[in-house]
Amino acid sequence: MLTKLKQQCGGQFTSKMEGMVTDLTLAKENQTSFEEYLSNNPNANPGIDLTVLVLTTGFWPSYKSFNLNLPAEMVKGVEVFRDFYQTKTKHRNLKWIYSLGTCNIIGNFEPRSMELIVTTYQASALLLFNSSDRLSYSEIKTQLNLTDDDVARLLHSLSCAKYKILKKEPNTKSIAPTDHFEFNSWFTDKMRRIKIPLPPVDEKKKVIEDVDKDRRYAIDASIVRIMKSRQVLDHQQLVMECVKQLDPMFKPNHKAIKKRIEALIARDYLERGKDNPNLLRYLA
């Protein structure tokens, strides 16, 4: 598929995708080398089964990354892998994207033990309860070093969603900074292996912001096109012509157009008439 795309669109179009495929192939080889390194170095014991994908920054989308305070059970694994990777190269820095991680952990509940498939964030939160019976929202946030949005999402998934691994006080369906949490030792399910999804980020809000940004560019371009051809135009007439020009794409808000006119004046694309402020002049 990549070869056909390259033939049709050129190497520039497929270079990142080719880099991704190469990265995934090298990652498999890297994992095999890591396992050999562990077998040859008995002291380098991560304490957990660890699989790491090392990918090249430039080929992949950029992801939000926080300095998550990993629990002690995971810190050792990260350190061991870092030591291994430094034996292969000293000119590359590892940047851990914990938001993309997945963990399989064993939940020791009173009815029976179960395997939980969770994100690294969720696993980090659950492992805090190995050393504490009860934790407040603020204590979890401080210990994990995450933002309010991320803490609320992961605690909601563990205490308010389908699988209530944590008990929350008060027992409401939303997360508040005053909440307290305990491990639900009597949790049970008919499946022995369950996956606990993390609620998605509010994509709707992001889409609206992206659309607004695109529309701002379209309005700016329309205003500049009109003014470039007319040179001098009445403010209200400019607004009406802009609405007419953009109508096939979307129905622009008059207030939004007026804001973009002010922005273009501030950026010296337009200027108001000295004698008549309602008259706009294009600045080449």
C-alpha positions as semicolon CSV with decimal commas, in nm:
position;residue;x (nm);y (nm);z (nm)
1;M;0,000;0,000;0,000
2;L;0,279;0,242;0,092
3;T;0,464;0,159;-0,230
4;K;0,155;0,246;-0,437
5;L;0,103;0,569;-0,241
6;K;0,468;0,658;-0,292
7;Q;0,440;0,602;-0,667
8;Q;0,127;0,816;-0,692
9;C;0,206;1,095;-0,444
10;G;0,584;1,093;-0,401
11;G;0,821;1,003;-0,118
12;Q;0,745;1,315;0,084
13;F;0,384;1,201;0,125
14;T;0,471;0,857;0,264
15;S;0,793;0,929;0,456
16;K;0,626;0,943;0,800
17;M;0,418;0,630;0,739
18;E;0,728;0,442;0,626
19;G;0,901;0,562;0,943
20;M;0,611;0,425;1,152
21;V;0,635;0,081;0,990
22;T;1,013;0,078;1,042
23;D;0,967;0,184;1,406
24;L;0,728;-0,103;1,477
25;T;0,966;-0,356;1,320
26;L;1,261;-0,222;1,522
27;A;1,046;-0,218;1,838
28;K;0,994;-0,596;1,811
29;E;1,369;-0,650;1,774
30;N;1,428;-0,411;2,064
31;Q;1,192;-0,609;2,289
32;T;1,370;-0,934;2,204
33;S;1,705;-0,770;2,292
34;F;1,558;-0,644;2,619
35;E;1,442;-0,993;2,717
36;E;1,791;-1,131;2,638
37;Y;1,944;-0,850;2,846
38;L;1,725;-0,949;3,144
39;S;1,816;-1,318;3,116
40;N;2,188;-1,233;3,103
41;N;2,171;-0,985;3,393
42;P;2,000;-1,146;3,696
43;N;2,039;-0,822;3,898
44;A;1,842;-0,626;3,636
45;N;1,500;-0,745;3,748
46;P;1,214;-0,505;3,666
47;G;0,978;-0,692;3,898
48;I;0,703;-0,686;3,634
49;D;0,653;-0,816;3,281
50;L;0,743;-0,511;3,077
51;T;0,693;-0,445;2,706
52;V;0,812;-0,111;2,568
53;L;0,758;0,039;2,223
54;V;1,037;0,286;2,143
55;L;0,915;0,511;1,863
56;T;1,068;0,808;1,680
57;T;0,909;1,139;1,777
58;G;0,897;1,290;1,428
59;F;0,703;1,003;1,269
60;W;0,414;0,983;1,516
61;P;0,142;1,225;1,633
62;S;0,232;1,431;1,938
63;Y;0,060;1,325;2,259
64;K;-0,001;1,501;2,587
65;S;0,249;1,379;2,843
66;F;0,262;1,450;3,215
67;N;0,530;1,370;3,471
68;L;0,319;1,100;3,628
69;N;0,453;0,989;3,966
70;L;0,474;0,617;3,902
71;P;0,416;0,377;4,193
72;A;0,723;0,196;4,325
73;E;0,616;-0,124;4,149
74;M;0,658;0,046;3,811
75;V;0,956;0,274;3,881
76;K;1,198;-0,019;3,892
77;G;1,083;-0,140;3,549
78;V;1,136;0,205;3,393
79;E;1,486;0,230;3,544
80;V;1,587;-0,117;3,423
81;F;1,468;-0,045;3,068
82;R;1,649;0,292;3,069
83;D;1,974;0,119;3,172
84;F;1,926;-0,138;2,896
85;Y;1,855;0,128;2,633
86;Q;2,168;0,322;2,727
87;T;2,376;0,015;2,642
88;K;2,241;0,042;2,285
89;T;2,269;0,419;2,231
90;K;2,378;0,721;2,433
91;H;2,255;0,984;2,186
92;R;1,880;0,938;2,229
93;N;1,654;1,051;2,511
94;L;1,359;0,841;2,618
95;K;1,037;1,031;2,677
96;W;0,772;0,818;2,841
97;I;0,413;0,871;2,719
98;Y;0,223;0,716;3,010
99;S;-0,114;0,821;2,866
100;L;-0,072;0,550;2,597
101;G;0,029;0,272;2,838
102;T;-0,174;-0,039;2,925
103;C;-0,138;-0,256;3,236
104;N;-0,266;-0,598;3,333
105;I;-0,291;-0,613;3,712
106;I;-0,434;-0,870;3,953
107;G;-0,711;-0,747;4,184
108;N;-0,720;-0,953;4,504
109;F;-1,089;-0,930;4,597
110;E;-1,254;-1,128;4,878
111;P;-1,476;-1,339;4,648
112;R;-1,185;-1,420;4,411
113;S;-0,886;-1,270;4,230
114;M;-0,946;-1,108;3,892
115;E;-0,730;-0,971;3,614
116;L;-0,793;-0,604;3,537
117;I;-0,687;-0,450;3,204
118;V;-0,639;-0,079;3,271
119;T;-0,440;0,223;3,157
120;T;-0,113;0,321;3,327
121;Y;-0,297;0,609;3,496
122;Q;-0,567;0,377;3,634
123;A;-0,309;0,120;3,747
124;S;-0,109;0,391;3,926
125;A;-0,421;0,504;4,111
126;L;-0,520;0,149;4,211
127;L;-0,171;0,061;4,335
128;L;-0,190;0,352;4,582
129;F;-0,443;0,142;4,776
130;N;-0,181;-0,129;4,841
131;S;-0,043;0,097;5,113
132;S;-0,355;0,300;5,209
133;D;-0,705;0,191;5,303
134;R;-0,865;0,529;5,231
135;L;-0,752;0,824;5,019
136;S;-0,901;1,163;4,942
137;Y;-0,924;1,314;4,594
138;S;-0,652;1,567;4,678
139;E;-0,419;1,294;4,813
140;I;-0,457;1,091;4,492
141;K;-0,400;1,399;4,279
142;T;-0,086;1,496;4,475
143;Q;0,060;1,144;4,474
144;L;0,001;1,094;4,099
145;N;0,094;1,452;3,996
146;L;-0,188;1,473;3,741
147;T;-0,426;1,752;3,640
148;D;-0,780;1,776;3,780
149;D;-0,927;1,666;3,445
150;D;-0,718;1,348;3,429
151;V;-0,771;1,260;3,796
152;A;-1,149;1,309;3,761
153;R;-1,159;1,090;3,448
154;L;-0,964;0,800;3,595
155;L;-1,147;0,809;3,932
156;H;-1,483;0,821;3,752
157;S;-1,388;0,511;3,551
158;L;-1,293;0,322;3,869
159;S;-1,577;0,428;4,100
160;C;-1,878;0,553;3,900
161;A;-1,879;0,350;3,578
162;K;-1,974;-0,015;3,511
163;Y;-1,692;-0,168;3,721
164;K;-1,677;-0,010;4,067
165;I;-1,328;-0,114;4,178
166;L;-1,323;0,177;4,423
167;K;-1,595;0,281;4,667
168;K;-1,663;0,653;4,670
169;E;-1,797;0,875;4,946
170;P;-2,042;1,032;4,892
171;N;-2,192;0,773;4,656
172;T;-2,274;1,007;4,366
173;K;-2,227;0,970;3,990
174;S;-1,977;1,255;3,955
175;I;-1,631;1,324;4,095
176;A;-1,574;1,621;4,328
177;P;-1,254;1,746;4,498
178;T;-1,409;1,665;4,838
179;D;-1,461;1,292;4,761
180;H;-1,289;1,005;4,945
181;F;-1,212;0,661;4,804
182;E;-1,160;0,306;4,935
183;F;-1,072;-0,021;4,762
184;N;-1,389;-0,223;4,698
185;S;-1,267;-0,556;4,835
186;W;-1,605;-0,724;4,768
187;F;-1,616;-0,637;4,399
188;T;-1,705;-0,933;4,176
189;D;-1,798;-1,003;3,816
190;K;-1,887;-1,312;3,616
191;M;-1,576;-1,261;3,401
192;R;-1,232;-1,335;3,546
193;R;-1,067;-1,084;3,312
194;I;-1,220;-0,741;3,259
195;K;-1,114;-0,429;3,070
196;I;-1,193;-0,099;3,238
197;P;-1,212;0,178;2,976
198;L;-1,107;0,534;3,049
199;P;-1,372;0,791;2,945
200;P;-1,261;0,983;2,634
201;V;-1,157;1,345;2,657
202;D;-1,437;1,586;2,572
203;E;-1,381;1,572;2,196
204;K;-1,692;1,778;2,122
205;K;-1,542;2,087;2,284
206;K;-1,216;2,041;2,092
207;V;-1,401;1,999;1,761
208;I;-1,600;2,318;1,822
209;E;-1,277;2,507;1,899
210;D;-1,113;2,373;1,580
211;V;-1,417;2,469;1,370
212;D;-1,420;2,820;1,519
213;K;-1,050;2,856;1,440
214;D;-1,102;2,744;1,078
215;R;-1,395;2,984;1,042
216;R;-1,186;3,272;1,174
217;Y;-0,930;3,207;0,900
218;A;-1,208;3,188;0,637
219;I;-1,362;3,517;0,757
220;D;-1,020;3,689;0,758
221;A;-0,950;3,567;0,404
222;S;-1,292;3,684;0,283
223;I;-1,252;4,032;0,436
224;V;-0,905;4,074;0,287
225;R;-1,024;3,958;-0,059
226;I;-1,316;4,203;-0,055
227;M;-1,108;4,496;0,070
228;K;-0,824;4,424;-0,170
229;S;-1,060;4,456;-0,465
230;R;-1,260;4,750;-0,328
231;Q;-0,982;4,936;-0,137
232;V;-1,236;5,153;0,054
233;L;-1,569;5,026;0,187
234;D;-1,834;5,108;0,445
235;H;-1,818;4,886;0,757
236;Q;-2,177;4,757;0,726
237;Q;-2,139;4,694;0,355
238;L;-1,822;4,493;0,421
239;V;-2,009;4,279;0,673
240;M;-2,293;4,212;0,425
241;E;-2,053;4,126;0,140
242;C;-1,858;3,895;0,370
243;V;-2,180;3,713;0,470
244;K;-2,275;3,674;0,102
245;Q;-1,929;3,541;0,008
246;L;-1,913;3,288;0,293
247;D;-2,277;3,173;0,272
248;P;-2,200;2,867;0,050
249;M;-1,959;2,734;0,320
250;F;-2,134;2,838;0,645
251;K;-2,355;3,115;0,783
252;P;-2,117;3,350;0,963
253;N;-2,229;3,541;1,269
254;H;-2,232;3,920;1,219
255;K;-2,067;3,963;1,558
256;A;-1,786;3,722;1,459
257;I;-1,723;3,918;1,137
258;K;-1,704;4,246;1,329
259;K;-1,452;4,089;1,570
260;R;-1,237;3,973;1,277
261;I;-1,251;4,324;1,125
262;E;-1,120;4,466;1,456
263;A;-0,847;4,200;1,461
264;L;-0,740;4,290;1,107
265;I;-0,733;4,660;1,201
266;A;-0,510;4,574;1,498
267;R;-0,280;4,378;1,264
268;D;-0,261;4,672;1,018
269;Y;-0,446;4,502;0,733
270;L;-0,719;4,768;0,750
271;E;-0,760;5,116;0,890
272;R;-1,058;5,332;0,978
273;G;-1,123;5,660;0,793
274;K;-0,995;5,960;0,986
275;D;-1,309;6,163;0,917
276;N;-1,554;5,872;0,906
277;P;-1,482;5,576;1,146
278;N;-1,739;5,361;0,960
279;L;-1,531;5,381;0,646
280;L;-1,260;5,112;0,616
281;R;-0,950;5,135;0,396
282;Y;-0,732;4,845;0,282
283;L;-0,361;4,873;0,365
284;A;-0,143;4,701;0,104
